[in-house]
Amino acid sequence: MRSRRPVEAANPQQTVSRSCSSKMADLWQNAMDHAVALARRAGEVVREALQDDRKVMTKSSSVDLVTQTDQKVEQLIIQSVKEKFPTHSFIGEESVAAGEPCDLTNAPTWIIDPIDGTTNFVHAFPFVAVSIGFSVNKQMEFGVVYSCLEDKMYTARRGNGAFCNGVPLQVSDQEDIKQSIITTEFGSSRDPEAVEKIFSSLRSILCIPVHGVRGAGTAAINMCHVASGCVEAYYEIGIHVWDIAAGSLVVSEAGGVLMDVEGGAVDLMSRRVVAANSKTIAERIVKEIDSFSPPRDDAAPPPV
Ligand code: IPD
């Protein structure tokens, strides 16, 4: 049996007084409150859209799906943030797909995935998240992941812990990989070499052996599951910065660690991540991963 790794208990009511002593920090708390309200509103749009027929379009491949709801939700979030915080920058999944740059600068930047788990949404598979991360000086200040079909609001503010519907989260304290559940995804690349490596890593991890391998179909919710302590780790190669920005802070504020798939510090633009309850589990997973490097999110677009 596993138990939860203890983290310093934090009361969401205390976040303002504990970390927001300066005017600037107060502003981030305002921004976070706004992000929570927007994620909730976006979740309503997603739930309503599930009642209707969903028109499905494709992006980088025939299995990289997008719907009008993804676009509508992203516009809703960006427009509202622009009105309230006109100087802030954005990285949004659908804006980048439409040709906007994907550069993480020192500016206050909202990193938005309007629907993380678009394939789930299309099929009404019941894990769909609105993910909003916020970074300043390239450091995540807050993360909000709203699992809108479960009505679970995951929040994390740097230095103030992680919560689900206001209840503090703690990662599991299980350090034996053989007693662990690991989550991962197959992603939307069907490049034979990448698929081969994904299966090779999966085979190695499964045969350690671990208790099980799972996947919710959304990177953001997989990371929140690590933070909640119901799984020990999540890893994936091929995700994007908007899939993991918010979730990465939820994991670290719940006492977990983030690592690159070859070890060392995670780079949110590298499209590779291991999120685990501990360094021990993260490093054990790294040993089994057959790594590769998809084109970075901030890579220059190919010349026309
Ligand atoms: C996808 C999901 C999926 C992961 C993909 C992501 P999207 O995000 O997080 O679980 O395997 O790599 O791109 O496209 O649904 O926002």
PDB file of N, CA, C and O in Angstrom, residues 178-242:
ATOM      1  N   LYS A 178       8.387  -1.046  -8.380  1.00  0.00           N
ATOM      2  CA  LYS A 178       7.613  -2.275  -8.579  1.00  0.00           C
ATOM      3  C   LYS A 178       6.252  -2.225  -7.886  1.00  0.00           C
ATOM      4  O   LYS A 178       5.416  -3.099  -8.095  1.00  0.00           O
ATOM      5  N   GLN A 179       6.074  -1.228  -7.027  1.00  0.00           N
ATOM      6  CA  GLN A 179       4.788  -1.060  -6.333  1.00  0.00           C
ATOM      7  C   GLN A 179       4.040   0.146  -6.905  1.00  0.00           C
ATOM      8  O   GLN A 179       3.159   0.694  -6.249  1.00  0.00           O
ATOM      9  N   SER A 180       4.411   0.557  -8.117  1.00  0.00           N
ATOM     10  CA  SER A 180       3.916   1.847  -8.629  1.00  0.00           C
ATOM     11  C   SER A 180       3.010   1.698  -9.843  1.00  0.00           C
ATOM     12  O   SER A 180       3.071   0.705 -10.571  1.00  0.00           O
ATOM     13  N   ILE A 181       2.179   2.722 -10.044  1.00  0.00           N
ATOM     14  CA  ILE A 181       1.439   2.879 -11.307  1.00  0.00           C
ATOM     15  C   ILE A 181       2.087   4.048 -12.053  1.00  0.00           C
ATOM     16  O   ILE A 181       2.335   5.111 -11.482  1.00  0.00           O
ATOM     17  N   ILE A 182       2.353   3.833 -13.321  1.00  0.00           N
ATOM     18  CA  ILE A 182       2.974   4.856 -14.162  1.00  0.00           C
ATOM     19  C   ILE A 182       1.970   5.236 -15.251  1.00  0.00           C
ATOM     20  O   ILE A 182       1.292   4.360 -15.797  1.00  0.00           O
ATOM     21  N   THR A 183       1.871   6.524 -15.554  1.00  0.00           N
ATOM     22  CA  THR A 183       1.002   6.923 -16.661  1.00  0.00           C
ATOM     23  C   THR A 183       1.840   7.449 -17.823  1.00  0.00           C
ATOM     24  O   THR A 183       2.927   8.004 -17.628  1.00  0.00           O
ATOM     25  N   THR A 184       1.306   7.240 -19.014  1.00  0.00           N
ATOM     26  CA  THR A 184       1.929   7.787 -20.223  1.00  0.00           C
ATOM     27  C   THR A 184       0.866   7.866 -21.308  1.00  0.00           C
ATOM     28  O   THR A 184      -0.289   7.501 -21.093  1.00  0.00           O
ATOM     29  N   GLU A 185       1.244   8.383 -22.463  1.00  0.00           N
ATOM     30  CA  GLU A 185       0.326   8.503 -23.599  1.00  0.00           C
ATOM     31  C   GLU A 185       1.066   8.109 -24.869  1.00  0.00           C
ATOM     32  O   GLU A 185       2.290   8.136 -24.907  1.00  0.00           O
ATOM     33  N   PHE A 186       0.287   7.815 -25.899  1.00  0.00           N
ATOM     34  CA  PHE A 186       0.909   7.472 -27.184  1.00  0.00           C
ATOM     35  C   PHE A 186       1.067   8.691 -28.101  1.00  0.00           C
ATOM     36  O   PHE A 186       1.734   8.624 -29.112  1.00  0.00           O
ATOM     37  N   GLY A 187       0.407   9.819 -27.750  1.00  0.00           N
ATOM     38  CA  GLY A 187       0.571  11.049 -28.515  1.00  0.00           C
ATOM     39  C   GLY A 187      -0.069  10.985 -29.891  1.00  0.00           C
ATOM     40  O   GLY A 187      -0.802  10.038 -30.217  1.00  0.00           O
ATOM     41  N   SER A 188       0.244  11.985 -30.718  1.00  0.00           N
ATOM     42  CA  SER A 188      -0.435  12.037 -32.021  1.00  0.00           C
ATOM     43  C   SER A 188       0.543  11.893 -33.195  1.00  0.00           C
ATOM     44  O   SER A 188       0.193  12.166 -34.335  1.00  0.00           O
ATOM     45  N   SER A 189       1.774  11.425 -32.906  1.00  0.00           N
ATOM     46  CA  SER A 189       2.684  11.145 -34.020  1.00  0.00           C
ATOM     47  C   SER A 189       2.546   9.668 -34.384  1.00  0.00           C
ATOM     48  O   SER A 189       2.457   8.811 -33.506  1.00  0.00           O
ATOM     49  N   ARG A 190       2.495   9.399 -35.653  1.00  0.00           N
ATOM     50  CA  ARG A 190       2.490   7.991 -36.092  1.00  0.00           C
ATOM     51  C   ARG A 190       3.742   7.706 -36.930  1.00  0.00           C
ATOM     52  O   ARG A 190       3.778   6.746 -37.694  1.00  0.00           O
ATOM     53  N   ASP A 191       4.742   8.543 -36.740  1.00  0.00           N
ATOM     54  CA  ASP A 191       6.035   8.316 -37.380  1.00  0.00           C
ATOM     55  C   ASP A 191       6.572   6.977 -36.869  1.00  0.00           C
ATOM     56  O   ASP A 191       6.689   6.776 -35.643  1.00  0.00           O
ATOM     57  N   PRO A 192       6.860   6.023 -37.777  1.00  0.00           N
ATOM     58  CA  PRO A 192       7.211   4.667 -37.342  1.00  0.00           C
ATOM     59  C   PRO A 192       8.368   4.623 -36.342  1.00  0.00           C
ATOM     60  O   PRO A 192       8.343   3.833 -35.392  1.00  0.00           O
ATOM     61  N   GLU A 193       9.383   5.474 -36.534  1.00  0.00           N
ATOM     62  CA  GLU A 193      10.521   5.457 -35.596  1.00  0.00           C
ATOM     63  C   GLU A 193      10.100   5.896 -34.201  1.00  0.00           C
ATOM     64  O   GLU A 193      10.502   5.303 -33.194  1.00  0.00           O
ATOM     65  N   ALA A 194       9.264   6.935 -34.162  1.00  0.00           N
ATOM     66  CA  ALA A 194       8.788   7.433 -32.859  1.00  0.00           C
ATOM     67  C   ALA A 194       7.913   6.372 -32.193  1.00  0.00           C
ATOM     68  O   ALA A 194       8.075   6.081 -30.996  1.00  0.00           O
ATOM     69  N   VAL A 195       7.034   5.755 -32.963  1.00  0.00           N
ATOM     70  CA  VAL A 195       6.129   4.730 -32.404  1.00  0.00           C
ATOM     71  C   VAL A 195       6.961   3.569 -31.851  1.00  0.00           C
ATOM     72  O   VAL A 195       6.697   3.052 -30.756  1.00  0.00           O
ATOM     73  N   GLU A 196       8.004   3.195 -32.572  1.00  0.00           N
ATOM     74  CA  GLU A 196       8.885   2.111 -32.124  1.00  0.00           C
ATOM     75  C   GLU A 196       9.507   2.436 -30.750  1.00  0.00           C
ATOM     76  O   GLU A 196       9.531   1.608 -29.839  1.00  0.00           O
ATOM     77  N   LYS A 197       9.978   3.662 -30.631  1.00  0.00           N
ATOM     78  CA  LYS A 197      10.619   4.072 -29.367  1.00  0.00           C
ATOM     79  C   LYS A 197       9.603   4.165 -28.235  1.00  0.00           C
ATOM     80  O   LYS A 197       9.899   3.799 -27.093  1.00  0.00           O
ATOM     81  N   ILE A 198       8.406   4.632 -28.558  1.00  0.00           N
ATOM     82  CA  ILE A 198       7.350   4.728 -27.528  1.00  0.00           C
ATOM     83  C   ILE A 198       7.041   3.329 -26.995  1.00  0.00           C
ATOM     84  O   ILE A 198       6.934   3.115 -25.780  1.00  0.00           O
ATOM     85  N   PHE A 199       6.940   2.362 -27.899  1.00  0.00           N
ATOM     86  CA  PHE A 199       6.633   0.991 -27.459  1.00  0.00           C
ATOM     87  C   PHE A 199       7.815   0.344 -26.743  1.00  0.00           C
ATOM     88  O   PHE A 199       7.624  -0.422 -25.792  1.00  0.00           O
ATOM     89  N   SER A 200       9.007   0.681 -27.176  1.00  0.00           N
ATOM     90  CA  SER A 200      10.185   0.111 -26.521  1.00  0.00           C
ATOM     91  C   SER A 200      10.263   0.596 -25.067  1.00  0.00           C
ATOM     92  O   SER A 200      10.496  -0.184 -24.135  1.00  0.00           O
ATOM     93  N   SER A 201      10.000   1.897 -24.831  1.00  0.00           N
ATOM     94  CA  SER A 201      10.005   2.429 -23.460  1.00  0.00           C
ATOM     95  C   SER A 201       8.895   1.785 -22.649  1.00  0.00           C
ATOM     96  O   SER A 201       9.097   1.367 -21.496  1.00  0.00           O
ATOM     97  N   LEU A 202       7.723   1.696 -23.257  1.00  0.00           N
ATOM     98  CA  LEU A 202       6.559   1.145 -22.556  1.00  0.00           C
ATOM     99  C   LEU A 202       6.826  -0.303 -22.130  1.00  0.00           C
ATOM    100  O   LEU A 202       6.554  -0.703 -20.987  1.00  0.00           O
ATOM    101  N   ARG A 203       7.422  -1.075 -23.046  1.00  0.00           N
ATOM    102  CA  ARG A 203       7.719  -2.487 -22.757  1.00  0.00           C
ATOM    103  C   ARG A 203       8.689  -2.584 -21.573  1.00  0.00           C
ATOM    104  O   ARG A 203       8.463  -3.345 -20.632  1.00  0.00           O
ATOM    105  N   SER A 204       9.741  -1.756 -21.616  1.00  0.00           N
ATOM    106  CA  SER A 204      10.744  -1.810 -20.541  1.00  0.00           C
ATOM    107  C   SER A 204      10.118  -1.451 -19.203  1.00  0.00           C
ATOM    108  O   SER A 204      10.402  -2.095 -18.181  1.00  0.00           O
ATOM    109  N   ILE A 205       9.288  -0.421 -19.193  1.00  0.00           N
ATOM    110  CA  ILE A 205       8.696   0.021 -17.918  1.00  0.00           C
ATOM    111  C   ILE A 205       7.704  -1.015 -17.407  1.00  0.00           C
ATOM    112  O   ILE A 205       7.726  -1.389 -16.234  1.00  0.00           O
ATOM    113  N   LEU A 206       6.858  -1.502 -18.307  1.00  0.00           N
ATOM    114  CA  LEU A 206       5.858  -2.509 -17.915  1.00  0.00           C
ATOM    115  C   LEU A 206       6.524  -3.741 -17.309  1.00  0.00           C
ATOM    116  O   LEU A 206       6.054  -4.316 -16.333  1.00  0.00           O
ATOM    117  N   CYS A 207       7.662  -4.121 -17.909  1.00  0.00           N
ATOM    118  CA  CYS A 207       8.318  -5.374 -17.517  1.00  0.00           C
ATOM    119  C   CYS A 207       9.314  -5.209 -16.375  1.00  0.00           C
ATOM    120  O   CYS A 207      10.049  -6.152 -16.059  1.00  0.00           O
ATOM    121  N   ILE A 208       9.354  -4.051 -15.743  1.00  0.00           N
ATOM    122  CA  ILE A 208      10.253  -3.906 -14.573  1.00  0.00           C
ATOM    123  C   ILE A 208      10.001  -5.003 -13.553  1.00  0.00           C
ATOM    124  O   ILE A 208      10.984  -5.605 -13.054  1.00  0.00           O
ATOM    125  N   PRO A 209       8.804  -5.403 -13.137  1.00  0.00           N
ATOM    126  CA  PRO A 209       7.492  -4.961 -13.601  1.00  0.00           C
ATOM    127  C   PRO A 209       6.915  -3.917 -12.658  1.00  0.00           C
ATOM    128  O   PRO A 209       7.229  -3.906 -11.477  1.00  0.00           O
ATOM    129  N   VAL A 210       6.045  -3.033 -13.218  1.00  0.00           N
ATOM    130  CA  VAL A 210       5.308  -2.090 -12.376  1.00  0.00           C
ATOM    131  C   VAL A 210       3.907  -2.660 -12.134  1.00  0.00           C
ATOM    132  O   VAL A 210       3.493  -3.604 -12.817  1.00  0.00           O
ATOM    133  N   HIS A 211       3.205  -2.098 -11.160  1.00  0.00           N
ATOM    134  CA  HIS A 211       1.842  -2.580 -10.906  1.00  0.00           C
ATOM    135  C   HIS A 211       0.936  -2.365 -12.114  1.00  0.00           C
ATOM    136  O   HIS A 211       0.049  -3.169 -12.383  1.00  0.00           O
ATOM    137  N   GLY A 212       1.154  -1.265 -12.827  1.00  0.00           N
ATOM    138  CA  GLY A 212       0.303  -1.010 -13.986  1.00  0.00           C
ATOM    139  C   GLY A 212       0.733   0.241 -14.718  1.00  0.00           C
ATOM    140  O   GLY A 212       1.484   1.065 -14.204  1.00  0.00           O
ATOM    141  N   VAL A 213       0.242   0.336 -15.961  1.00  0.00           N
ATOM    142  CA  VAL A 213       0.454   1.537 -16.765  1.00  0.00           C
ATOM    143  C   VAL A 213      -0.929   2.051 -17.160  1.00  0.00           C
ATOM    144  O   VAL A 213      -1.792   1.260 -17.552  1.00  0.00           O
ATOM    145  N   ARG A 214      -1.143   3.345 -17.021  1.00  0.00           N
ATOM    146  CA  ARG A 214      -2.436   3.957 -17.307  1.00  0.00           C
ATOM    147  C   ARG A 214      -2.222   5.207 -18.148  1.00  0.00           C
ATOM    148  O   ARG A 214      -1.090   5.672 -18.310  1.00  0.00           O
ATOM    149  N   GLY A 215      -3.310   5.787 -18.602  1.00  0.00           N
ATOM    150  CA  GLY A 215      -3.244   7.068 -19.294  1.00  0.00           C
ATOM    151  C   GLY A 215      -4.650   7.623 -19.397  1.00  0.00           C
ATOM    152  O   GLY A 215      -5.577   6.910 -19.793  1.00  0.00           O
ATOM    153  N   ALA A 216      -4.825   8.894 -18.993  1.00  0.00           N
ATOM    154  CA  ALA A 216      -6.169   9.493 -18.996  1.00  0.00           C
ATOM    155  C   ALA A 216      -6.524  10.079 -20.358  1.00  0.00           C
ATOM    156  O   ALA A 216      -7.675  10.414 -20.605  1.00  0.00           O
ATOM    157  N   GLY A 217      -5.506  10.216 -21.235  1.00  0.00           N
ATOM    158  CA  GLY A 217      -5.757  10.849 -22.535  1.00  0.00           C
ATOM    159  C   GLY A 217      -5.563  12.358 -22.490  1.00  0.00           C
ATOM    160  O   GLY A 217      -5.840  13.051 -23.454  1.00  0.00           O
ATOM    161  N   THR A 218      -5.084  12.850 -21.356  1.00  0.00           N
ATOM    162  CA  THR A 218      -4.693  14.263 -21.269  1.00  0.00           C
ATOM    163  C   THR A 218      -3.471  14.373 -20.367  1.00  0.00           C
ATOM    164  O   THR A 218      -3.467  13.846 -19.251  1.00  0.00           O
ATOM    165  N   ALA A 219      -2.469  15.063 -20.889  1.00  0.00           N
ATOM    166  CA  ALA A 219      -1.228  15.244 -20.127  1.00  0.00           C
ATOM    167  C   ALA A 219      -1.512  15.979 -18.832  1.00  0.00           C
ATOM    168  O   ALA A 219      -0.984  15.627 -17.770  1.00  0.00           O
ATOM    169  N   ALA A 220      -2.350  17.015 -18.916  1.00  0.00           N
ATOM    170  CA  ALA A 220      -2.609  17.856 -17.730  1.00  0.00           C
ATOM    171  C   ALA A 220      -3.231  17.021 -16.607  1.00  0.00           C
ATOM    172  O   ALA A 220      -2.819  17.115 -15.443  1.00  0.00           O
ATOM    173  N   ILE A 221      -4.203  16.207 -16.944  1.00  0.00           N
ATOM    174  CA  ILE A 221      -4.849  15.389 -15.893  1.00  0.00           C
ATOM    175  C   ILE A 221      -3.895  14.297 -15.414  1.00  0.00           C
ATOM    176  O   ILE A 221      -3.838  14.000 -14.216  1.00  0.00           O
ATOM    177  N   ASN A 222      -3.110  13.721 -16.311  1.00  0.00           N
ATOM    178  CA  ASN A 222      -2.108  12.739 -15.850  1.00  0.00           C
ATOM    179  C   ASN A 222      -1.193  13.364 -14.794  1.00  0.00           C
ATOM    180  O   ASN A 222      -0.845  12.732 -13.793  1.00  0.00           O
ATOM    181  N   MET A 223      -0.795  14.616 -15.027  1.00  0.00           N
ATOM    182  CA  MET A 223       0.101  15.280 -14.064  1.00  0.00           C
ATOM    183  C   MET A 223      -0.635  15.536 -12.751  1.00  0.00           C
ATOM    184  O   MET A 223      -0.063  15.393 -11.662  1.00  0.00           O
ATOM    185  N   CYS A 224      -1.907  15.896 -12.839  1.00  0.00           N
ATOM    186  CA  CYS A 224      -2.692  16.116 -11.608  1.00  0.00           C
ATOM    187  C   CYS A 224      -2.865  14.802 -10.853  1.00  0.00           C
ATOM    188  O   CYS A 224      -2.954  14.806  -9.616  1.00  0.00           O
ATOM    189  N   HIS A 225      -2.889  13.684 -11.567  1.00  0.00           N
ATOM    190  CA  HIS A 225      -2.959  12.387 -10.883  1.00  0.00           C
ATOM    191  C   HIS A 225      -1.665  12.104 -10.116  1.00  0.00           C
ATOM    192  O   HIS A 225      -1.693  11.536  -9.029  1.00  0.00           O
ATOM    193  N   VAL A 226      -0.526  12.506 -10.681  1.00  0.00           N
ATOM    194  CA  VAL A 226       0.743  12.380  -9.928  1.00  0.00           C
ATOM    195  C   VAL A 226       0.651  13.233  -8.667  1.00  0.00           C
ATOM    196  O   VAL A 226       0.973  12.788  -7.560  1.00  0.00           O
ATOM    197  N   ALA A 227       0.188  14.471  -8.835  1.00  0.00           N
ATOM    198  CA  ALA A 227       0.087  15.386  -7.687  1.00  0.00           C
ATOM    199  C   ALA A 227      -0.867  14.855  -6.628  1.00  0.00           C
ATOM    200  O   ALA A 227      -0.655  15.044  -5.429  1.00  0.00           O
ATOM    201  N   SER A 228      -1.905  14.148  -7.069  1.00  0.00           N
ATOM    202  CA  SER A 228      -2.919  13.625  -6.130  1.00  0.00           C
ATOM    203  C   SER A 228      -2.445  12.380  -5.393  1.00  0.00           C
ATOM    204  O   SER A 228      -3.071  11.968  -4.421  1.00  0.00           O
ATOM    205  N   GLY A 229      -1.388  11.741  -5.891  1.00  0.00           N
ATOM    206  CA  GLY A 229      -0.846  10.562  -5.218  1.00  0.00           C
ATOM    207  C   GLY A 229      -1.478   9.245  -5.654  1.00  0.00           C
ATOM    208  O   GLY A 229      -1.168   8.199  -5.092  1.00  0.00           O
ATOM    209  N   CYS A 230      -2.348   9.263  -6.688  1.00  0.00           N
ATOM    210  CA  CYS A 230      -2.967   7.990  -7.098  1.00  0.00           C
ATOM    211  C   CYS A 230      -2.099   7.255  -8.124  1.00  0.00           C
ATOM    212  O   CYS A 230      -2.338   6.075  -8.408  1.00  0.00           O
ATOM    213  N   VAL A 231      -1.115   7.938  -8.693  1.00  0.00           N
ATOM    214  CA  VAL A 231      -0.105   7.279  -9.532  1.00  0.00           C
ATOM    215  C   VAL A 231       1.247   7.870  -9.131  1.00  0.00           C
ATOM    216  O   VAL A 231       1.298   8.962  -8.552  1.00  0.00           O
ATOM    217  N   GLU A 232       2.321   7.151  -9.448  1.00  0.00           N
ATOM    218  CA  GLU A 232       3.647   7.632  -9.013  1.00  0.00           C
ATOM    219  C   GLU A 232       4.319   8.526 -10.060  1.00  0.00           C
ATOM    220  O   GLU A 232       5.140   9.361  -9.693  1.00  0.00           O
ATOM    221  N   ALA A 233       3.997   8.322 -11.330  1.00  0.00           N
ATOM    222  CA  ALA A 233       4.708   9.113 -12.337  1.00  0.00           C
ATOM    223  C   ALA A 233       3.946   9.174 -13.649  1.00  0.00           C
ATOM    224  O   ALA A 233       3.079   8.340 -13.931  1.00  0.00           O
ATOM    225  N   TYR A 234       4.302  10.159 -14.431  1.00  0.00           N
ATOM    226  CA  TYR A 234       3.801  10.331 -15.797  1.00  0.00           C
ATOM    227  C   TYR A 234       5.006  10.717 -16.646  1.00  0.00           C
ATOM    228  O   TYR A 234       5.837  11.517 -16.221  1.00  0.00           O
ATOM    229  N   TYR A 235       5.110  10.121 -17.828  1.00  0.00           N
ATOM    230  CA  TYR A 235       6.164  10.563 -18.749  1.00  0.00           C
ATOM    231  C   TYR A 235       5.598  10.585 -20.156  1.00  0.00           C
ATOM    232  O   TYR A 235       4.649   9.850 -20.477  1.00  0.00           O
ATOM    233  N   GLU A 236       6.142  11.435 -20.992  1.00  0.00           N
ATOM    234  CA  GLU A 236       5.729  11.452 -22.402  1.00  0.00           C
ATOM    235  C   GLU A 236       6.756  12.220 -23.212  1.00  0.00           C
ATOM    236  O   GLU A 236       7.352  13.190 -22.743  1.00  0.00           O
ATOM    237  N   ILE A 237       6.942  11.768 -24.448  1.00  0.00           N
ATOM    238  CA  ILE A 237       7.727  12.529 -25.433  1.00  0.00           C
ATOM    239  C   ILE A 237       6.748  12.909 -26.541  1.00  0.00           C
ATOM    240  O   ILE A 237       6.057  12.025 -27.074  1.00  0.00           O
ATOM    241  N   GLY A 238       6.670  14.200 -26.863  1.00  0.00           N
ATOM    242  CA  GLY A 238       5.780  14.623 -27.944  1.00  0.00           C
ATOM    243  C   GLY A 238       4.724  15.618 -27.489  1.00  0.00           C
ATOM    244  O   GLY A 238       4.018  16.195 -28.319  1.00  0.00           O
ATOM    245  N   ILE A 239       4.584  15.787 -26.171  1.00  0.00           N
ATOM    246  CA  ILE A 239       3.631  16.784 -25.662  1.00  0.00           C
ATOM    247  C   ILE A 239       4.144  18.191 -26.015  1.00  0.00           C
ATOM    248  O   ILE A 239       5.277  18.355 -26.493  1.00  0.00           O
ATOM    249  N   HIS A 240       3.309  19.177 -25.764  1.00  0.00           N
ATOM    250  CA  HIS A 240       3.683  20.570 -26.026  1.00  0.00           C
ATOM    251  C   HIS A 240       3.636  21.359 -24.724  1.00  0.00           C
ATOM    252  O   HIS A 240       3.032  20.924 -23.743  1.00  0.00           O
ATOM    253  N   VAL A 241       4.238  22.562 -24.800  1.00  0.00           N
ATOM    254  CA  VAL A 241       4.326  23.389 -23.585  1.00  0.00           C
ATOM    255  C   VAL A 241       2.950  23.665 -22.982  1.00  0.00           C
ATOM    256  O   VAL A 241       2.776  23.678 -21.763  1.00  0.00           O
ATOM    257  N   TRP A 242       1.919  23.854 -23.827  1.00  0.00           N
ATOM    258  CA  TRP A 242       0.579  24.159 -23.288  1.00  0.00           C
ATOM    259  C   TRP A 242      -0.049  22.944 -22.605  1.00  0.00           C
ATOM    260  O   TRP A 242      -0.944  23.110 -21.782  1.00  0.00           O
TER     261      TRP A 242
END
